[in-house]
XYZ file of C-alpha atoms in Angstrom:
662
model
C 38.403 107.509 -12.391
C 40.545 104.373 -12.374
C 39.730 103.889 -16.065
C 40.756 107.456 -16.894
C 44.057 107.044 -15.078
C 44.816 103.842 -16.931
C 44.072 105.515 -20.273
C 46.283 108.474 -19.389
C 49.123 106.170 -18.356
C 48.832 104.274 -21.617
C 48.971 107.500 -23.631
C 51.997 108.787 -21.718
C 53.762 105.481 -22.216
C 53.607 106.074 -25.947
C 55.251 109.548 -25.753
C 58.990 109.355 -26.243
C 61.106 111.111 -23.635
C 62.857 114.302 -24.723
C 66.201 113.442 -26.223
C 69.238 114.373 -24.152
C 71.277 117.249 -25.604
C 74.131 116.309 -27.895
C 77.334 117.285 -26.105
C 80.549 118.172 -27.958
C 83.459 118.404 -25.481
C 86.297 120.849 -26.199
C 89.644 120.231 -24.529
C 91.506 123.121 -22.920
C 95.048 124.142 -23.802
C 97.482 121.352 -22.992
C 94.736 118.737 -22.478
C 94.233 115.790 -24.833
C 90.764 115.515 -26.383
C 88.694 112.620 -25.090
C 86.354 110.327 -27.074
C 83.924 112.387 -29.145
C 85.762 115.566 -28.245
C 87.576 118.182 -30.308
C 90.560 120.423 -29.710
C 89.127 123.872 -30.483
C 85.885 125.830 -30.335
C 86.033 126.327 -34.114
C 86.142 122.553 -34.634
C 83.233 122.162 -32.236
C 81.111 124.616 -34.223
C 81.859 122.744 -37.435
C 80.765 119.513 -35.761
C 77.619 121.215 -34.434
C 76.717 122.271 -37.990
C 77.068 118.679 -39.191
C 74.902 117.419 -36.339
C 72.292 120.099 -37.021
C 72.007 119.044 -40.668
C 71.309 115.468 -39.590
C 68.888 116.467 -36.816
C 67.579 120.062 -37.163
C 65.670 119.929 -33.868
C 68.514 118.621 -31.721
C 69.671 120.502 -28.632
C 73.458 120.851 -28.851
C 75.852 121.809 -26.064
C 79.467 122.726 -26.815
C 81.153 122.018 -23.472
C 84.470 123.792 -22.916
C 86.638 121.968 -20.431
C 88.326 123.564 -17.422
C 91.392 125.561 -18.344
C 92.407 128.056 -21.010
C 91.022 128.049 -24.553
C 93.219 130.343 -26.617
C 92.077 132.123 -29.795
C 94.279 133.779 -32.417
C 91.214 135.258 -34.133
C 87.467 135.576 -33.774
C 85.206 132.540 -33.678
C 82.439 133.418 -36.145
C 78.832 132.243 -35.889
C 76.476 132.961 -38.777
C 72.802 132.406 -39.567
C 73.384 128.675 -40.147
C 74.664 128.396 -36.597
C 72.585 128.806 -33.479
C 69.608 126.599 -32.732
C 65.853 126.684 -32.526
C 63.339 127.956 -30.002
C 63.433 125.495 -27.127
C 66.640 123.907 -28.436
C 69.307 126.619 -28.559
C 72.950 126.050 -29.326
C 74.743 126.351 -25.983
C 78.447 127.207 -25.578
C 79.114 126.425 -21.946
C 81.901 126.073 -19.434
C 81.846 124.344 -16.051
C 79.544 125.985 -13.505
C 82.524 127.120 -11.406
C 83.802 129.367 -14.194
C 87.031 127.425 -14.662
C 86.953 127.653 -18.477
C 88.688 130.731 -19.913
C 88.273 131.858 -23.517
C 91.072 134.315 -24.256
C 92.379 136.157 -27.287
C 95.927 136.462 -26.051
C 99.335 134.941 -26.620
C 101.781 134.175 -23.821
C 105.235 135.622 -24.481
C 108.561 133.991 -23.745
C 111.284 136.074 -22.061
C 114.495 136.795 -23.974
C 117.684 138.523 -22.811
C 117.465 142.305 -22.532
C 119.498 144.019 -25.237
C 122.341 145.937 -23.543
C 121.631 149.030 -25.631
C 118.037 149.122 -24.422
C 119.047 148.254 -20.862
C 121.344 151.282 -20.869
C 118.422 153.574 -21.668
C 116.218 152.295 -18.845
C 115.597 154.475 -15.786
C 117.815 153.447 -12.907
C 114.839 152.211 -10.868
C 113.887 149.741 -13.622
C 117.201 147.969 -14.092
C 117.037 144.389 -12.935
C 113.215 144.432 -12.893
C 112.289 144.961 -16.540
C 112.042 141.843 -18.710
C 112.313 141.564 -22.501
C 109.943 139.568 -24.732
C 109.867 139.037 -28.482
C 106.529 139.990 -30.023
C 104.892 137.790 -32.676
C 105.531 138.919 -36.274
C 102.077 140.467 -36.799
C 102.555 142.806 -33.842
C 106.086 143.734 -34.880
C 104.681 145.157 -38.114
C 102.250 147.519 -36.371
C 103.450 151.077 -36.988
C 101.773 152.443 -33.861
C 100.617 150.942 -30.576
C 97.150 152.453 -30.947
C 94.862 154.631 -33.045
C 93.999 158.208 -32.024
C 91.255 158.648 -29.444
C 89.176 161.658 -30.548
C 85.642 163.025 -30.165
C 83.141 161.106 -32.305
C 85.969 159.071 -33.804
C 85.536 155.482 -34.938
C 86.159 152.625 -32.494
C 89.890 152.578 -31.934
C 91.105 149.270 -30.541
C 94.807 149.207 -29.718
C 97.292 147.320 -31.842
C 97.681 145.093 -28.792
C 97.517 145.251 -25.029
C 99.828 143.716 -22.460
C 98.689 141.759 -19.398
C 100.411 140.321 -16.357
C 99.038 138.351 -13.422
C 97.249 141.415 -12.043
C 95.490 142.433 -15.242
C 96.070 145.077 -17.876
C 99.411 146.822 -17.928
C 99.811 150.296 -19.432
C 102.295 151.831 -21.862
C 105.054 153.564 -19.895
C 104.017 157.136 -19.137
C 105.196 160.441 -17.756
C 104.307 161.547 -15.204
C 103.857 158.121 -13.664
C 100.833 159.291 -11.646
C 98.383 162.018 -12.496
C 99.029 164.611 -15.164
C 101.416 167.394 -16.086
C 100.172 170.817 -17.202
C 100.444 171.961 -20.790
C 101.810 175.442 -21.406
C 101.746 177.739 -24.440
C 99.079 175.859 -26.386
C 99.091 177.005 -30.016
C 97.263 174.858 -32.577
C 98.692 171.335 -32.259
C 101.777 172.448 -30.262
C 102.319 172.878 -26.526
C 105.143 173.068 -23.988
C 105.949 170.899 -20.986
C 108.166 172.661 -18.487
C 110.964 170.838 -16.655
C 110.988 167.958 -19.133
C 114.394 167.727 -20.852
C 114.172 166.807 -24.557
C 116.812 164.148 -23.948
C 114.175 162.038 -22.179
C 112.222 161.850 -25.446
C 115.111 161.032 -27.771
C 114.551 158.129 -30.184
C 110.811 157.796 -29.482
C 109.121 157.325 -32.893
C 105.819 156.176 -31.349
C 105.276 158.777 -28.627
C 101.734 159.800 -27.625
C 100.174 162.565 -25.562
C 96.775 162.171 -23.911
C 94.606 164.162 -21.593
C 91.841 166.721 -21.263
C 93.066 169.274 -23.771
C 90.210 171.787 -23.718
C 87.279 170.373 -21.753
C 87.042 168.202 -18.676
C 84.378 166.065 -20.361
C 86.627 165.063 -23.274
C 89.735 162.860 -23.106
C 91.774 162.596 -26.321
C 95.000 160.758 -27.212
C 97.103 161.847 -30.189
C 100.538 160.942 -31.588
C 103.446 163.315 -31.114
C 105.173 164.073 -34.422
C 107.889 166.489 -33.284
C 109.787 167.504 -30.139
C 112.231 170.361 -29.585
C 113.968 172.073 -26.691
C 112.299 175.213 -25.355
C 113.802 176.915 -22.340
C 113.930 174.444 -19.486
C 111.332 172.237 -21.090
C 110.216 170.642 -24.338
C 107.982 171.843 -27.146
C 105.826 169.025 -28.534
C 103.711 169.002 -31.684
C 100.780 166.647 -32.192
C 99.655 165.259 -35.530
C 96.479 167.395 -35.290
C 94.894 170.023 -33.077
C 92.719 168.581 -30.293
C 89.005 169.409 -30.289
C 88.695 173.190 -29.876
C 92.395 173.561 -29.134
C 94.645 173.387 -26.075
C 93.858 175.503 -23.021
C 96.541 176.794 -20.694
C 97.127 174.366 -17.849
C 95.404 171.444 -19.591
C 96.140 168.161 -17.744
C 98.067 165.861 -20.076
C 100.610 163.060 -19.918
C 103.026 161.459 -22.327
C 102.556 157.807 -23.184
C 104.901 155.127 -24.514
C 108.310 156.551 -23.676
C 111.130 154.429 -22.354
C 112.053 157.040 -19.755
C 108.642 156.434 -18.180
C 109.221 152.724 -17.600
C 110.178 153.274 -13.971
C 107.678 151.204 -11.955
C 105.743 147.923 -12.077
C 102.806 147.648 -14.467
C 104.348 149.504 -17.411
C 105.636 148.390 -20.829
C 107.345 149.799 -23.928
C 107.841 148.400 -27.430
C 110.907 148.817 -29.620
C 109.315 148.814 -33.084
C 112.599 148.210 -34.912
C 113.513 145.003 -33.121
C 110.016 143.826 -32.174
C 111.062 143.591 -28.540
C 108.667 144.364 -25.718
C 110.104 145.614 -22.444
C 107.796 145.118 -19.477
C 107.932 145.348 -15.689
C 105.365 142.697 -14.677
C 103.755 142.708 -11.261
C 104.732 139.367 -9.767
C 106.543 136.700 -11.755
C 107.532 136.950 -15.405
C 104.328 135.814 -17.129
C 103.214 138.343 -19.750
C 100.532 137.996 -22.428
C 99.526 140.201 -25.372
C 96.130 140.397 -27.036
C 96.092 139.186 -30.640
C 92.420 138.394 -31.457
C 90.410 141.483 -32.328
C 87.184 139.795 -31.088
C 86.495 136.496 -29.356
C 82.954 135.725 -30.512
C 81.526 137.371 -33.635
C 77.837 136.512 -34.062
C 76.047 137.701 -37.215
C 72.459 136.724 -37.903
C 72.431 133.698 -35.595
C 69.402 132.903 -33.458
C 68.765 130.922 -30.276
C 72.311 130.929 -28.939
C 73.501 130.754 -25.323
C 76.950 131.536 -23.930
C 77.115 130.372 -20.313
C 79.565 130.010 -17.415
C 82.628 131.262 -19.273
C 85.390 133.723 -18.549
C 86.058 135.766 -21.691
C 89.079 138.031 -21.700
C 91.910 139.791 -23.486
C 90.743 140.762 -26.957
C 92.137 143.770 -28.786
C 88.628 145.119 -29.416
C 85.185 143.913 -28.273
C 85.005 140.562 -26.519
C 81.609 139.627 -27.997
C 79.905 141.189 -31.014
C 76.288 140.267 -31.826
C 74.828 141.806 -34.981
C 71.380 140.864 -36.181
C 69.689 137.621 -35.224
C 67.583 137.060 -32.130
C 67.510 135.328 -28.765
C 71.267 135.471 -28.186
C 71.976 135.473 -24.450
C 75.216 135.660 -22.458
C 74.623 134.417 -18.914
C 76.545 133.646 -15.724
C 79.829 134.728 -17.288
C 82.713 137.141 -16.734
C 83.801 139.518 -19.504
C 86.977 141.408 -18.748
C 90.110 143.115 -20.011
C 89.093 144.073 -23.522
C 90.701 146.871 -25.478
C 87.203 147.864 -26.627
C 83.824 146.881 -25.203
C 82.684 143.825 -23.300
C 79.612 142.965 -25.377
C 77.917 144.715 -28.303
C 74.362 143.917 -29.407
C 73.473 145.817 -32.592
C 70.337 145.094 -34.586
C 69.616 141.917 -32.646
C 66.243 141.179 -31.035
C 65.313 139.763 -27.652
C 68.960 139.375 -26.684
C 71.355 140.524 -23.996
C 73.187 139.639 -20.793
C 72.079 138.391 -17.412
C 74.009 137.519 -14.248
C 77.322 138.616 -15.728
C 80.387 140.430 -14.443
C 81.842 142.979 -16.882
C 85.057 144.614 -15.718
C 88.153 146.346 -17.014
C 86.922 147.108 -20.528
C 88.804 149.739 -22.495
C 85.628 151.546 -23.574
C 81.956 150.789 -22.805
C 81.086 147.689 -20.827
C 77.942 146.920 -22.866
C 76.215 148.424 -25.909
C 72.531 147.680 -26.625
C 71.220 149.050 -29.920
C 68.064 147.571 -31.391
C 64.502 148.189 -32.429
C 63.119 150.532 -35.083
C 62.750 154.173 -34.110
C 60.614 155.052 -37.129
C 57.923 152.574 -36.116
C 58.817 152.605 -32.397
C 59.046 148.808 -32.504
C 61.114 147.668 -29.475
C 64.216 145.537 -29.884
C 63.829 143.668 -26.612
C 67.518 143.971 -25.676
C 68.465 143.697 -22.012
C 71.129 143.810 -19.312
C 69.896 142.240 -16.093
C 71.257 141.454 -12.639
C 74.889 142.034 -13.572
C 77.883 143.890 -12.199
C 79.805 146.484 -14.223
C 82.952 148.102 -12.888
C 86.308 149.461 -13.976
C 85.044 150.148 -17.509
C 86.307 153.031 -19.703
C 89.825 152.032 -18.713
C 91.473 153.353 -21.907
C 88.894 155.998 -22.861
C 87.591 157.561 -19.635
C 85.091 159.963 -21.241
C 82.187 159.400 -23.653
C 82.175 155.659 -22.854
C 79.543 154.644 -20.276
C 78.920 151.315 -18.644
C 75.830 150.881 -20.835
C 75.194 152.672 -24.132
C 71.542 152.470 -25.215
C 70.182 153.268 -28.654
C 67.081 152.380 -30.651
C 63.864 151.438 -28.853
C 62.845 149.523 -25.766
C 66.035 148.247 -24.118
C 65.994 147.253 -20.440
C 68.741 147.836 -17.853
C 67.485 146.287 -14.628
C 68.859 145.087 -11.302
C 72.517 145.824 -11.993
C 75.261 147.299 -9.844
C 77.422 149.838 -11.687
C 80.299 151.263 -9.693
C 83.815 152.662 -9.508
C 84.666 154.146 -12.882
C 85.594 157.653 -14.065
C 82.836 157.444 -16.694
C 79.072 157.590 -16.485
C 76.734 154.643 -16.002
C 74.116 154.878 -18.771
C 73.970 156.902 -21.998
C 70.452 157.018 -23.439
C 69.705 157.525 -27.109
C 66.417 156.573 -28.727
C 63.054 155.839 -27.158
C 61.190 153.927 -24.469
C 64.127 152.412 -22.615
C 63.735 151.205 -19.012
C 66.447 151.780 -16.401
C 65.059 150.216 -13.226
C 66.212 148.744 -9.941
C 69.931 149.443 -10.385
C 72.499 150.613 -7.856
C 74.833 153.228 -9.344
C 77.663 154.325 -7.061
C 81.095 155.932 -6.836
C 81.348 157.231 -10.376
C 82.784 160.282 -12.165
C 85.746 160.937 -9.866
C 87.759 163.677 -11.567
C 85.170 164.117 -14.338
C 83.212 167.296 -15.004
C 80.097 168.416 -16.888
C 78.761 164.882 -17.029
C 76.192 162.727 -15.254
C 75.681 159.191 -14.015
C 72.685 158.742 -16.360
C 72.967 160.953 -19.439
C 70.848 161.943 -22.440
C 70.957 165.016 -24.633
C 70.489 166.956 -27.861
C 67.366 165.245 -29.149
C 63.776 166.385 -28.528
C 62.522 163.133 -30.075
C 64.393 160.704 -27.780
C 61.433 160.397 -25.418
C 59.601 157.839 -23.375
C 62.423 156.389 -21.290
C 61.747 155.410 -17.680
C 64.307 155.867 -14.892
C 62.657 154.251 -11.879
C 63.469 152.566 -8.603
C 67.220 153.060 -8.802
C 69.664 153.972 -6.052
C 72.267 156.554 -7.064
C 74.806 157.323 -4.372
C 78.167 158.967 -3.758
C 78.393 160.846 -7.031
C 80.184 164.082 -6.200
C 82.251 166.651 -8.013
C 85.438 168.202 -6.700
C 86.646 171.737 -6.062
C 87.090 172.352 -9.804
C 84.578 169.870 -11.242
C 80.796 169.473 -11.291
C 78.707 166.394 -12.003
C 75.056 165.351 -12.029
C 72.922 162.323 -11.255
C 70.324 162.148 -14.053
C 71.655 164.628 -16.623
C 69.071 165.567 -19.268
C 71.362 167.786 -21.280
C 70.698 170.254 -24.096
C 66.905 170.047 -24.451
C 66.506 166.326 -23.692
C 62.769 165.905 -23.056
C 59.977 163.513 -22.238
C 61.578 161.331 -19.553
C 60.007 159.831 -16.439
C 62.177 159.888 -13.296
C 60.289 158.242 -10.451
C 60.821 156.292 -7.254
C 64.609 156.738 -7.157
C 66.786 157.300 -4.095
C 69.509 159.912 -4.601
C 72.006 159.660 -1.746
C 74.932 162.101 -1.658
C 74.548 163.054 -5.317
C 75.339 166.504 -6.678
C 72.561 167.996 -8.836
C 70.615 164.722 -8.812
C 68.057 165.609 -11.526
C 69.300 168.189 -14.018
C 66.945 169.349 -16.814
C 69.034 171.391 -19.235
C 66.520 173.254 -21.380
C 64.136 170.333 -21.892
C 60.391 169.898 -21.489
C 57.693 167.367 -20.657
C 59.735 165.406 -18.111
C 58.048 163.930 -15.027
C 60.091 163.979 -11.789
C 57.851 162.332 -9.242
C 58.079 160.328 -6.050
C 61.858 160.445 -5.602
C 63.809 160.684 -2.347
C 66.686 163.161 -2.259
C 69.083 162.729 0.671
C 71.972 165.199 1.019
C 71.594 165.831 -2.718
C 71.246 169.430 -3.861
C 69.602 171.101 -5.578
C 67.058 168.314 -5.805
C 65.978 169.344 -9.316
C 67.602 171.879 -11.646
C 65.710 173.430 -14.561
C 67.198 175.941 -16.976
C 65.961 177.370 -20.257
C 69.247 177.498 -22.117
C 67.489 177.508 -25.483
C 66.575 181.121 -24.696
C 70.102 182.107 -23.675
C 73.525 180.678 -24.434
C 72.234 177.641 -26.412
C 69.888 179.675 -28.624
C 71.645 178.609 -31.837
C 70.891 174.946 -31.166
C 67.183 175.788 -31.392
C 67.161 178.368 -34.184
C 69.747 176.928 -36.598
C 68.074 174.368 -38.932
C 71.469 172.676 -39.354
C 72.083 172.144 -35.645
C 72.365 168.665 -34.158
C 69.137 169.203 -32.227
C 67.104 170.320 -35.249
C 68.597 167.569 -37.458
C 67.547 164.918 -34.932
C 63.994 166.311 -34.925
C 63.822 166.356 -38.726
C 65.065 162.754 -38.937
C 62.070 161.268 -37.090
C 58.479 160.921 -38.438
C 56.960 162.923 -35.577
C 53.757 163.563 -37.581
C 53.102 159.862 -38.245
C 50.134 158.210 -36.503
C 52.309 155.987 -34.301
C 54.432 158.923 -33.124
C 51.401 161.172 -32.595
C 49.759 158.505 -30.455
C 52.873 157.829 -28.389
C 54.141 161.433 -28.012
C 51.230 163.834 -28.561
C 53.221 166.888 -27.439
C 56.000 166.338 -29.979
C 54.300 167.205 -33.313
C 54.255 170.953 -33.816
C 56.993 171.514 -31.253
C 58.823 173.984 -33.504
C 55.732 176.222 -33.395
C 55.307 175.927 -29.622
C 58.076 178.118 -28.153
C 60.751 175.430 -28.702
C 63.413 177.415 -26.842
C 61.430 177.417 -23.589
C 61.854 174.764 -20.898
C 58.207 174.077 -20.120
C 55.750 171.382 -19.157
C 58.016 169.599 -16.682
C 56.194 168.112 -13.678
C 58.041 168.060 -10.334
C 55.773 166.545 -7.732
C 55.561 164.394 -4.602
C 59.301 164.284 -3.992
C 60.817 163.986 -0.514
C 63.675 166.394 0.210
C 65.923 165.214 3.059
C 68.721 167.646 3.891
C 68.439 168.720 0.254
C 67.635 172.028 -1.401
C 64.369 172.631 -3.296
C 64.211 172.880 -7.105
C 66.405 175.556 -8.702
C 65.643 177.599 -11.830
C 68.405 179.394 -13.779
C 69.265 180.623 -17.289
C 65.727 181.752 -17.999
C 64.084 178.721 -16.415
C 60.900 179.638 -14.574
C 58.855 177.777 -11.993
C 55.717 179.213 -13.599
C 56.418 177.210 -16.772
C 56.450 173.920 -14.821
C 54.020 172.109 -12.567
C 55.303 171.909 -8.967
C 53.307 170.240 -6.213
C 53.790 168.531 -2.840
C 57.584 168.524 -2.743
C 58.393 168.575 0.954
C 60.697 167.674 3.820
C 60.160 164.777 6.259
C 57.438 165.501 8.801
C 59.243 163.723 11.662
C 62.909 163.161 10.799
C 64.683 160.526 12.870
C 67.301 161.657 15.381
C 70.225 160.029 13.573
C 69.326 161.426 10.145
C 72.475 163.537 9.804
C 74.676 160.507 10.432
C 72.716 158.331 8.012
C 72.888 160.994 5.327
C 76.678 161.034 5.646
C 77.369 157.300 5.883
C 74.425 155.025 5.035
C 74.431 152.890 1.883
C 71.331 150.770 2.567
C 68.139 152.134 0.936
C 66.079 150.563 3.711
C 67.560 153.080 6.180
C 65.438 155.787 4.544
C 62.241 153.798 4.017
C 60.181 155.486 6.745
C 61.044 159.112 6.074
C 57.855 159.833 4.127
C 55.594 158.823 7.012
C 53.396 161.719 8.055
C 54.450 163.853 5.082
C 51.346 163.157 3.046
C 53.469 161.689 0.235
C 52.837 158.230 -1.193
C 56.231 157.434 -2.632
C 56.825 154.388 -4.837
C 58.690 151.642 -3.024
C 62.370 151.682 -3.871
C 63.124 148.003 -4.660
C 65.847 147.426 -2.082
C 65.853 143.689 -2.744
C 66.648 144.271 -6.437
C 69.290 146.946 -6.061
C 72.686 145.604 -5.138
C 74.494 146.848 -2.066
C 77.587 144.637 -2.262
C 80.328 145.175 -4.851
C 80.275 141.459 -5.590
C 76.529 140.865 -5.628
C 75.284 139.741 -9.002
C 78.696 138.480 -10.085
C 78.925 134.874 -11.231
C 80.886 132.021 -9.701
C 80.161 133.160 -6.155
C 82.776 135.908 -6.231
């Protein structure tokens, strides 16, 4: 044995130790670069490329120093950037999160023009400050692009930020919405709004819920005129399906609305910004459309950074593989926090995404035709305050393609939904989803719809709580809309959720082993394809039929994965059938409901029951509890073997999962 040890020691002595990573320091704004350091992230990437040419296998760390690193435009990484398996390129800040990568410019105050000061509301005089915008922003004709259904991404021309975060263009009314009257095409009337308040406003906008509560649109106003005691306004186009009487709308970017802290207004002719900052005079505007643009790069890490204040998406990753953002904060974008499109084995973990204008995260990868998964992920992160500019149609997480994972996250406090599912075989597991959809209607916390072929996704072990509609609104928990089919919903806790599992005309979905507490009706099934949504099934040009025709459902791989999908058009496609609702525990919740032609006889229902021995304080817990463990013993004696809801994975604190110990 002694001989063997000596031989082993001799062999190990001849193995060189792994080389230490090459570190390229980057000095923050106002800090002099030290030896071997550079002044900007762009310079650091150029140096990393030179080092990689000399030593292709080297591990390289670009170390951003504490402080602010300001970008005027995107930092672009291409296929020649990145690293290798086991030796990725790392862009890293200090572990305490003290390095900020921002796409904004700090503005310098200038005197307020007397002519503009004279037009300010009385409450604003002495509080509003003036700032001169940089030349590029002075040339922007409008402050934003229209926000419309299915429109292209519409980042604003710029956004304005003070010490408390994003400010908003001055608006009327200051809180809530007014009610549109006399909608006719693109024109409507606002009562009790004198036209004089809108004089000399060439960049006036109107936004709101013009026809439907599930659709928010913003459009420019092209004409105003007096009408009775109010004002007649004309938009540049008719909102989707017109303007209903009493539609909640507000006017945006009018000087008369600059009457409280947090608002701003731009004078396009002079390039002057008027703003009422909240605390101090520091104001910044976003100038970089994106902070990090990654195309085709592989083996890249972004760690321990605060990324903020881009006009559009903070991080865009297209193509490539093994690109991971970790232990970072992404906030205050005009668009999305992070977009992964066409990448493989990439995503976010242990991040905090907050205050995005649209979605927090988009994950789109894999090949639907072959059902090859993309391996994209969002894990153990916190998402809140998203959909700030576009409060409908923009979830916390938008999934598309095949095989993405959303696991162990806390998603809370936004008017928009949590997860939008397109594509196949995604996994939404172990998340806490809470306090969403306030004021929204006809929407759900987890949503999918209008595609028979988008099957195979698993929604398991999540906690959904406190998702309620109002007197004039209705929402859902898991909303399988317009014939969405083939999902598995298992082992979830629904706590104070309206319509927790809603199957709108679909088939072949398994709803099994869930706990419904004060959440009614526990499961809804309708057969809308036989009634009011008949055209979606019978019209070959409908969105539903087009989605079915686009996928190779007869191919061997699809037949093996989804055997009930081929031949669907010849198997009573309008009928909601084949759904399995079994082994669910109903606690102060109503049993499954069947409407619009939906029939229990077309489904398989078994062993859905109430607690056998409910605890004495159950009513109080149902009203107030937020801890999943409080409901762990309710199935005892019921004969149900429920999956264990992973309480340790779901997050019960608004700050759990956020980096930097916040």
